[in-house]
Amino acid sequence: MTFDERRKQAISDWEALQQSDKPHILVGMATCGRAAGAAAVLATIKEELARLGIEALITEVGCIGMCYAEPLVDIIKPGRPRISYGNLTPETVKQLIEEYLVNDNPRPDLAMGTIGEGSVEGIPELAELPIMKPQVRISLRNCGHIDPADINQYIANGGYSGLIRALKMTQKEVIDEVSKSGLRGRGGAGAFTGFKWERLWEQPGDVKYLICNADEGDPGAFMDRSLLEGDPHSVLEGMLIGAYATGSSHGYIYCRAEYPLAIQRLETALKQMEEYNLIGDNILGTDLSFNLEIKEGAGAFVCGEETALMMSIEGKRGMPRPRPPFPAQSGLWGKPSNVNNVETWANVSAIFQRDAEWYAQYGTESSKGTKTFALAGKVVRTGLVEVPMGITVGDIIYEVGGGIVNNKEFRAVLTGGPSGGCLPASKLNLPVDYDSLTQAGTIMGSGGFVVADEDTCMVDMARYFLSFTQDESCGKCVPCRVGTRHMLDILERITRGEGQPSDIDLLERLATTIKSTSLCQLGGTAPNPVLTTLRYFREEYEEHIVEKRCRALACTELIKFFILPDKCQGCMICLRNCPVDAIIGDRRMVHIVDQEKCIKCGTCMDVCPDRFSAVVKVSAEEIEVPSEPIPVTASRPATKKEDAGETATND
Amino acid sequence: MGEITLTIDGQEIEVDTGVTVLGAAQQAGIYIPTLCYHPDLTPYGACRLCLVEIENMRGLPASCATPATNGMVVRTKTPQLQEFRRGVLELMLSEHPHPCLTCWRRERCGPFDICLRSVDITQRCVTCPKNGTCELQEVVDYIGIENVELPSTLRGLPIDRENPFFERDYNLCILCGRCVRVCQEVRGVGAIAFTSRGSETLPGTAFGHALRDSDCRYCGACVDVCPTGALIERRRKYEGLPDTRVTTTCPYCGVGCQLELELKDGHIMEVLPLRDNDVNHGQACVKGRFGITEVVHHPDRLTTPLIKKNGKFEGATWDEALELIASKLSGFKKNEVVVISSAKCTNEDNYVVQKFTRTGFGHNNVDHCARL
Ligand SMILES: Cc1cc2nc3c(=O)[nH]c(=O)nc-3n(C[C@H](O)[C@H](O)[C@H](O)COP(=O)(O)O)c2cc1C
Ligand code: SF4
Ligand code: SF4
Ligand code: SF4
Ligand code: FES
């Protein structure tokens, strides 16, 4: 079969699937869905269908990005629009199958929204929901919509048309198209992709390597995983276009070993590509030959750095090396090479499936297109979102993310993972693009977006991220290996209340040295969380150092728990739950925390019944309490019957 | 003449393609501090002391790893650079014993003075075998560092004395990676590599095995390139500095490796492979590197020929010995003689031996000990 015949077949199969007279059920089976229990949901669906004798089509799809609502199931009933259901359990999905498929009750209470044309009463349109509305899904275009294990579904949705378009252009035209789109690398540094390709293209030699960086080492980041699990062909098509443009004959996908499903999806995809003559020699009958190999990562954050990554592929210890020579001059095995990130590759295929102008309409002057972010931390809706560049920080948090959990106060957002920085409330209007973020002291990075609320101590947050980079430093160069450790030691002593006034200066001095002199950007960016918190939250450092106070009440060594004598009812719940017997008291006697023994675990505060709320947590503050238990004086608050002292529990 | 012209600190320099910025500076006699750089090894860029400013290049490139290009304008000594170098050096010293390095009266401290001040004995430069030849000292002298503000975090590791040739004291290691690179790149052995990550990183063998259970050949190449006292030949550890150096040829085999003997009071302290020659380019094997000193000064070593008189060997001069041999040889027919030479003779000596046999006796009955 020629590719064109295959494409026609794929399209008609896809249309048949959409217009099938059987219900079509899509289950989100990416790692995130599985972690939330999608496998059990899928099993229940199958059981129910069998029990009810309903014939239905089931497709396992990737992640649509609404992690907070996993497991997700979409149902397309003939004649009805597609409806997305979220937060399903085996029990609710059981009800849903029977009620919707048998009794035609679409259960608006379980639904998130409808997708596509038509409406269902009581169910909003998914695209109109605040989480979806600001999004423009380019790299994630197929995620959650097609079966990632079926190349035909990708082809039916425009897949590989980008490659075919590119193959009709000259190499230089392809590169110019990429340059025109304004695409910048999504792996962190934001280098112009067209520029990088041109450097490789102009190198002589017939052996050149293209590498897809799927190491994704930022803690909390999972855009690359989702993309590979949900739509591997979009990445692979991008690589083929790149191979043609740059004249590369070999490629590697360097994927974290912790991503078994992504690796499996890639392997399946490569097999199908072989069958379709999309990989190997003379692709689609042209002169393009390209072989691709999957390499499992060695599990170190620094192996995501391109020169370390190439060393790791060569079987050496992954340690960055100085540039120049740049990979385009001397990369893998000393040959001209180019590394691009997973998301960058997926954007390439999108650009060629449409065109550069279409792509460049999104984003800002210097940052075109969209960026995916892994929204995490204290936002209501966590998940994977793809937004146009230039959207403000605040819109991502409040529109897409739905604001802060429990309506707490926003404190900061950390972009760019451990290499990034923290932005305060005053930067909520900052547009999210490479240059604005850099100016504000942080970086775009690969797309980590961690939101912190008022309960987060910024010093502690900086300490946490620095402890990550310091652990992950490859140990090669002095500033990163030694300098980050000193910075970490200082931050640790500040959070322990042992900071000295000179520590802030010392931190800044070390940070400057490390940033300016480190060999690679792991060290070059490691001080960012500290520098930005010093820039925007300096008073918190000073409070820790001078007043020994942690306003977020998060640094255990700086907080104390007290039982308020005028609130304590002597119910003995905290006394019994304290793991170190640090509470003294008796029935109907005011309890007292023995500060010497207390390990600040907070159990007493958690278990003290809400209506008593007798335990308080304070920092740099003493509360007067009796020296030994005295009879309870507080009047009892109105109680419900079962609240009587001893039996009361509180979660 | 070189094909590339660049400017370093205002000085125009011509170099060949492929030369690094550091190489160009060295060629022009401009000093740039280095520690991880070694002329026999690939650039590494780890110590960050050789950073320079180059116009139109981002950041501060490491001159040891940056190829010189035409028209480059390089500055090696701006106040900013010196400040960063000091910062990096301070970090390095915070992991390395340094009270002597930052001592104000260091210049007046003789190599073997024992300081009566409060410097812990294990932290004294004067008790370090590398004192006087340590490259870290040299760099500290250049950059100048009065005190290390950062808390000192020494590693407190035991010294590895498990092999008879050299000791490994990683408390003094600055992780320049020269040992690792020489073992891998030059010797092709790879017995040692960096282990662990972050601030725990150190050179070591796979799985922390003893060197004898690794691939190590005890060639000593790592000892020779180590800039600090971390790797030191055991025998010379407390011998101080040599007073004389003598170049010689290794007596152990026919390769003819060039060696430099470091002597003190007429005794060999250490034998180092010579770099600038076409035979061994700074390398030697375990025998040449570690096996000479003991043999040379061993009481059982023969220093003159011996002639047996009345059933007893007695010392003789070479002339006496050769005369005796000649007189005895003339009593034999040519084909009654076999000549055995030694693999320890140089190629030239062995050439003469076979020539002597073939032309003198007219036959090929010549061999050497290694085949016996
Ligand atoms: C410490 C460190 C870790 C990195 N990790 C990743 C990673 O996990 N994935 C990635 O794509 N790029 C990572 N990068 C960036 C790569 O070095 C490289 O710039 C990128 O893969 C290039 O692709 P792009 O141009 O498409 O962004 C990392 C860089 C550093 C310094
Ligand atoms: S900056 Fe850190 S991770 Fe990068 S080479 Fe130096 S030690 Fe290794
Ligand atoms: S002695 Fe030679 S073989 Fe052994 S570790 Fe050193 S360089 Fe490698
Ligand atoms: S042992 Fe010596 S040569 Fe090896 S890394 Fe340490 S200081 Fe460098
Ligand atoms: S000598 Fe250049 S970085 Fe060490």
Coordinates of N, CA and C and ligand atoms in Angstrom, one line a residue, chain B residues 170 172-180 194 203 222 225-228 230-231, ligand 4:
Chain B
Y170 N 42.7 11.2 49.8 CA 41.7 12.0 49.1 C 41.2 13.2 49.9
L172 N 43.1 15.5 50.3 CA 43.8 16.6 49.7 C 43.4 16.8 48.2
C173 N 42.4 15.9 47.8 CA 42.0 15.9 46.4 C 41.2 17.2 46.0
I174 N 41.5 17.7 44.9 CA 40.7 18.9 44.5 C 39.8 18.5 43.3
L175 N 39.7 17.3 43.0 CA 38.8 16.8 41.9 C 39.1 17.4 40.5
C176 N 40.4 17.6 40.3 CA 40.7 18.1 39.0 C 40.5 17.1 37.9
G177 N 40.5 15.8 38.3 CA 40.2 14.8 37.3 C 41.4 14.4 36.4
R178 N 42.5 14.9 36.7 CA 43.7 14.5 35.9 C 44.0 13.0 36.0
C179 N 43.9 12.5 37.2 CA 44.3 11.1 37.4 C 43.3 10.2 36.6
V180 N 42.0 10.6 36.7 CA 41.0 9.8 36.0 C 41.3 9.9 34.5
F194 N 35.3 8.9 38.5 CA 34.6 9.6 39.5 C 33.5 8.7 40.1
P203 N 37.3 10.7 43.1 CA 37.8 9.6 42.2 C 37.9 8.3 43.0
C222 N 48.9 8.4 37.3 CA 48.0 9.3 38.1 C 48.8 10.1 39.1
V225 N 50.5 13.1 37.5 CA 49.8 14.3 37.1 C 49.0 15.0 38.2
C226 N 49.0 14.3 39.4 CA 48.2 14.9 40.5 C 48.9 16.2 40.9
P227 N 48.1 17.3 40.9 CA 48.7 18.6 41.2 C 48.9 18.8 42.8
T228 N 48.2 18.0 43.5 CA 48.3 18.1 45.0 C 49.0 16.9 45.6
A230 N 47.5 14.5 47.0 CA 46.6 13.4 47.2 C 47.2 12.1 46.7
L231 N 48.0 12.1 45.7 CA 48.6 10.9 45.2 C 50.1 11.1 45.3
Ligands
SF4_4 S1 43.7 12.7 43.1 FE1 45.0 14.3 42.4 S2 44.8 14.1 40.1 FE2 43.2 12.9 41.0 S3 41.4 14.3 41.0 FE3 42.4 14.5 43.0 S4 43.8 16.2 42.9 FE4 43.3 15.6 40.8

